[in-house]
């Protein structure tokens, strides 16, 4: 399975118009997803950016670029694509056991901004997690997890959290999370509100603009 993302920047003052255009064309986009074999497609916005995500069979020849053509008129009029799918650098993956029934998961979608020159360090830190996992396929709590980067600057993460693993964090888990996220703040700043509970800062919640039918939680 191929997982593709891309990043779009609406022009100043065009975000609301762009969001309305996507929602108005939801049925058209849904039909296009079915025609081109897109799966689990979605669009998300935070901090004035829009991120597209979709999955395709490995032998699919068209991919997310073809789905973006559905919005071609609106995209050209209201903003610029900062990075096409082939230009999004894969920084981390933990696919694990993917639940086809999305009622079994909660989506965690997040975005951050890397500090200048920190893209390689970000990837290296996450590569250590991949190396530690080795060939082991994890059942949860994270699955179908990828992190992509646009322009060695903008981070977009998509993760499916398996509900059956939900629990109150232990003190040890809290300490580990705080240590990891505090260290990550050396090299990046958050757009989404994922670590506001650690930093005391306030960031936006990411908003969903489109979710392919049949993949609702």
Tab-separated table of C-alpha atoms in Angstrom:
chain	number	residue	atom	x	y	z
A	1	UNK	CA	0.000	0.000	0.000
A	2	UNK	CA	1.264	3.460	-0.961
A	3	UNK	CA	0.559	6.365	1.392
A	4	UNK	CA	0.744	9.760	-0.260
A	5	UNK	CA	0.470	13.282	1.104
A	6	UNK	CA	0.768	16.791	-0.254
A	7	UNK	CA	0.734	20.304	1.176
A	8	UNK	CA	-1.240	23.322	-0.021
A	9	UNK	CA	-1.105	26.968	1.080
A	10	UNK	CA	-4.229	29.062	0.413
A	11	UNK	CA	-3.570	32.714	-0.355
A	12	UNK	CA	-4.154	35.165	2.473
A	13	UNK	CA	-7.872	35.516	3.070
A	14	UNK	CA	-8.782	32.492	0.916
A	15	UNK	CA	-8.860	29.747	3.545
A	16	UNK	CA	-12.582	29.961	4.291
A	17	UNK	CA	-13.441	30.097	0.605
A	18	UNK	CA	-11.205	27.111	-0.085
A	19	UNK	CA	-12.753	25.095	2.766
A	20	UNK	CA	-16.236	25.842	1.439
A	21	UNK	CA	-15.172	24.779	-2.058
A	22	UNK	CA	-13.904	21.413	-0.808
A	23	UNK	CA	-17.040	20.759	1.226
A	24	UNK	CA	-19.266	21.782	-1.665
A	25	UNK	CA	-17.469	19.306	-3.934
A	26	UNK	CA	-17.470	16.447	-1.415
A	27	UNK	CA	-19.660	14.193	-3.567
A	28	UNK	CA	-17.559	14.889	-6.669
A	29	UNK	CA	-14.383	14.127	-4.724
A	30	UNK	CA	-15.903	10.957	-3.319
A	31	UNK	CA	-16.781	9.737	-6.822
A	32	UNK	CA	-13.260	10.538	-8.028
A	33	UNK	CA	-11.769	8.567	-5.119
A	34	UNK	CA	-13.758	5.529	-6.199
A	35	UNK	CA	-12.799	5.905	-9.878
A	36	UNK	CA	-9.062	6.169	-9.297
A	37	UNK	CA	-8.821	3.629	-6.477
A	38	UNK	CA	-8.072	6.059	-3.649
A	39	UNK	CA	-8.630	4.720	-0.146
A	40	UNK	CA	-8.944	6.454	3.222
A	41	UNK	CA	-8.575	9.865	1.550
A	42	UNK	CA	-8.825	13.005	3.652
A	43	UNK	CA	-7.955	16.693	3.799
A	44	UNK	CA	-6.919	18.603	6.921
A	45	UNK	CA	-6.154	22.199	7.809
A	46	UNK	CA	-4.245	24.003	10.560
A	47	UNK	CA	-2.254	27.251	10.791
A	48	UNK	CA	-3.349	28.345	7.337
A	49	UNK	CA	-2.084	25.192	5.580
A	50	UNK	CA	-3.964	22.286	4.007
A	51	UNK	CA	-2.667	18.713	3.962
A	52	UNK	CA	-4.040	15.958	1.743
A	53	UNK	CA	-3.661	12.260	2.556
A	54	UNK	CA	-4.687	9.122	0.634
A	55	UNK	CA	-3.752	5.466	0.262
A	56	UNK	CA	-3.383	3.534	-2.992
A	57	UNK	CA	-2.563	-0.023	-4.001
A	58	UNK	CA	1.092	-0.422	-4.935
A	59	UNK	CA	0.251	-0.905	-8.617
A	60	UNK	CA	-1.938	2.203	-8.837
A	61	UNK	CA	-0.521	4.449	-11.566
A	62	UNK	CA	-2.329	7.724	-10.844
A	63	UNK	CA	-2.256	8.354	-7.109
A	64	UNK	CA	-2.947	11.569	-5.216
A	65	UNK	CA	-1.953	13.854	-8.083
A	66	UNK	CA	-5.020	12.664	-9.998
A	67	UNK	CA	-7.273	13.273	-7.003
A	68	UNK	CA	-5.910	16.810	-6.686
A	69	UNK	CA	-7.031	17.447	-10.251
A	70	UNK	CA	-10.584	17.453	-8.879
A	71	UNK	CA	-9.785	20.792	-7.235
A	72	UNK	CA	-7.647	22.136	-10.079
A	73	UNK	CA	-9.677	25.294	-10.649
A	74	UNK	CA	-9.996	26.113	-6.962
A	75	UNK	CA	-6.358	25.303	-6.242
A	76	UNK	CA	-5.093	27.609	-8.958
A	77	UNK	CA	-7.382	30.449	-7.905
A	78	UNK	CA	-6.980	30.254	-4.156
A	79	UNK	CA	-3.461	29.123	-3.362
A	80	UNK	CA	-0.324	27.205	-4.253
A	81	UNK	CA	0.763	23.610	-3.770
A	82	UNK	CA	3.928	23.770	-1.659
A	83	UNK	CA	4.802	20.100	-2.183
A	84	UNK	CA	3.340	17.436	-4.453
A	85	UNK	CA	3.267	13.802	-3.257
A	86	UNK	CA	6.626	12.897	-4.796
A	87	UNK	CA	8.152	15.909	-3.046
A	88	UNK	CA	7.008	14.900	0.442
A	89	UNK	CA	9.902	13.252	2.290
A	90	UNK	CA	9.012	10.208	4.403
A	91	UNK	CA	10.467	10.817	7.867
A	92	UNK	CA	8.937	7.970	9.874
A	93	UNK	CA	6.645	4.966	9.505
A	94	UNK	CA	5.036	2.419	11.796
A	95	UNK	CA	2.314	0.729	9.769
A	96	UNK	CA	1.673	-2.146	12.180
A	97	UNK	CA	-1.703	-3.882	11.909
A	98	UNK	CA	-4.043	-1.609	9.946
A	99	UNK	CA	-7.721	-1.718	10.904
A	100	UNK	CA	-9.946	-1.618	7.830
A	101	UNK	CA	-12.894	-0.862	10.116
A	102	UNK	CA	-12.170	2.733	11.111
A	103	UNK	CA	-14.693	2.533	13.944
A	104	UNK	CA	-11.878	0.725	15.787
A	105	UNK	CA	-9.489	3.686	15.617
A	106	UNK	CA	-9.124	7.370	16.385
A	107	UNK	CA	-7.151	9.519	13.979
A	108	UNK	CA	-4.299	11.607	15.276
A	109	UNK	CA	-3.285	14.132	12.618
A	110	UNK	CA	-0.650	16.709	13.498
A	111	UNK	CA	1.620	19.361	12.020
A	112	UNK	CA	4.837	21.039	13.129
A	113	UNK	CA	7.439	23.418	11.715
A	114	UNK	CA	11.097	22.391	11.757
A	115	UNK	CA	13.722	24.889	12.755
A	116	UNK	CA	16.258	25.748	10.003
A	117	UNK	CA	18.583	22.869	9.125
A	118	UNK	CA	16.871	20.361	11.435
A	119	UNK	CA	15.216	18.017	8.905
A	120	UNK	CA	18.034	15.457	8.943
A	121	UNK	CA	18.166	15.459	12.742
A	122	UNK	CA	14.395	14.960	12.928
A	123	UNK	CA	14.618	11.985	10.576
A	124	UNK	CA	17.628	10.539	12.405
A	125	UNK	CA	15.819	10.607	15.748
A	126	UNK	CA	12.840	8.804	14.246
A	127	UNK	CA	15.075	6.327	12.428
A	128	UNK	CA	16.335	5.219	15.846
A	129	UNK	CA	12.740	4.315	16.739
A	130	UNK	CA	12.427	2.305	13.524
A	131	UNK	CA	15.728	0.531	14.178
A	132	UNK	CA	14.696	-0.309	17.752
A	133	UNK	CA	11.426	-1.809	16.477
A	134	UNK	CA	13.234	-3.881	13.862
A	135	UNK	CA	11.070	-6.323	11.922
A	136	UNK	CA	8.444	-6.522	14.668
A	137	UNK	CA	4.928	-5.689	13.499
A	138	UNK	CA	3.101	-3.864	16.271
A	139	UNK	CA	-0.602	-4.460	16.882
A	140	UNK	CA	-1.038	-1.073	18.549
A	141	UNK	CA	-1.636	1.371	20.028
A	142	UNK	CA	-0.303	3.234	16.986
A	143	UNK	CA	-0.944	1.880	13.510
A	144	UNK	CA	-0.966	3.134	9.926
A	145	UNK	CA	1.426	5.845	11.127
A	146	UNK	CA	3.480	7.948	8.725
A	147	UNK	CA	5.218	11.292	9.033
A	148	UNK	CA	6.064	13.280	5.913
A	149	UNK	CA	7.990	16.509	5.433
A	150	UNK	CA	7.568	19.271	2.845
A	151	UNK	CA	10.538	21.416	1.800
A	152	UNK	CA	12.604	20.006	4.715
A	153	UNK	CA	10.537	22.389	6.844
A	154	UNK	CA	6.889	21.376	7.336
A	155	UNK	CA	5.972	18.160	9.155
A	156	UNK	CA	2.657	16.353	8.639
A	157	UNK	CA	1.794	13.229	10.608
A	158	UNK	CA	-1.093	10.802	10.134
A	159	UNK	CA	-1.679	8.086	12.733
A	160	UNK	CA	-4.509	5.708	13.627
A	161	UNK	CA	-4.737	5.062	17.366
A	162	UNK	CA	-6.376	1.733	18.178
A	163	UNK	CA	-9.231	2.360	20.625
A	164	UNK	CA	-8.813	-0.982	22.391
A	165	UNK	CA	-5.471	0.295	23.710
A	166	UNK	CA	-6.951	3.469	25.212
A	167	UNK	CA	-5.947	3.990	28.837
A	168	UNK	CA	-4.930	6.697	31.242
A	169	UNK	CA	-1.196	7.299	30.879
A	170	UNK	CA	0.908	5.908	33.683
A	171	UNK	CA	3.413	8.173	35.407
A	172	UNK	CA	6.207	6.361	33.579
A	173	UNK	CA	4.505	6.917	30.212
A	174	UNK	CA	3.966	10.586	31.033
A	175	UNK	CA	7.624	10.992	31.941
A	176	UNK	CA	8.751	9.301	28.718
A	177	UNK	CA	6.411	11.437	26.622
A	178	UNK	CA	7.498	14.660	28.319
A	179	UNK	CA	11.171	13.769	27.847
A	180	UNK	CA	10.723	12.981	24.136
A	181	UNK	CA	8.562	16.007	23.344
A	182	UNK	CA	10.738	18.406	25.315
A	183	UNK	CA	13.775	17.237	23.364
A	184	UNK	CA	11.855	17.570	20.094
A	185	UNK	CA	11.196	21.220	20.910
A	186	UNK	CA	14.915	21.777	20.341
A	187	UNK	CA	14.351	21.249	16.627
A	188	UNK	CA	10.723	22.151	15.921
A	189	UNK	CA	7.663	24.180	16.881
A	190	UNK	CA	4.102	22.874	16.941
A	191	UNK	CA	1.204	24.072	14.780
A	192	UNK	CA	-1.290	21.674	16.384
A	193	UNK	CA	-2.189	21.380	20.056
A	194	UNK	CA	-0.636	17.953	20.743
A	195	UNK	CA	1.778	19.039	23.476
A	196	UNK	CA	-0.008	22.047	24.909
A	197	UNK	CA	-0.517	19.956	28.059
A	198	UNK	CA	3.276	19.872	28.414
A	199	UNK	CA	4.223	23.399	27.365
A	200	UNK	CA	1.233	25.348	28.640
A	201	UNK	CA	0.964	27.035	25.225
A	202	UNK	CA	-2.195	27.201	23.110
A	203	UNK	CA	-2.351	25.948	19.535
A	204	UNK	CA	-5.151	25.121	17.117
A	205	UNK	CA	-6.859	21.781	16.829
A	206	UNK	CA	-6.485	20.383	13.338
A	207	UNK	CA	-9.717	20.476	11.336
A	208	UNK	CA	-10.970	17.898	8.876
A	209	UNK	CA	-12.160	19.292	5.524
A	210	UNK	CA	-12.896	16.011	3.743
A	211	UNK	CA	-13.093	12.346	4.712
A	212	UNK	CA	-13.774	9.623	2.172
A	213	UNK	CA	-17.051	7.799	2.799
A	214	UNK	CA	-16.651	4.303	4.172
A	215	UNK	CA	-13.696	5.314	6.343
A	216	UNK	CA	-15.540	7.165	9.102
A	217	UNK	CA	-14.507	6.461	12.685
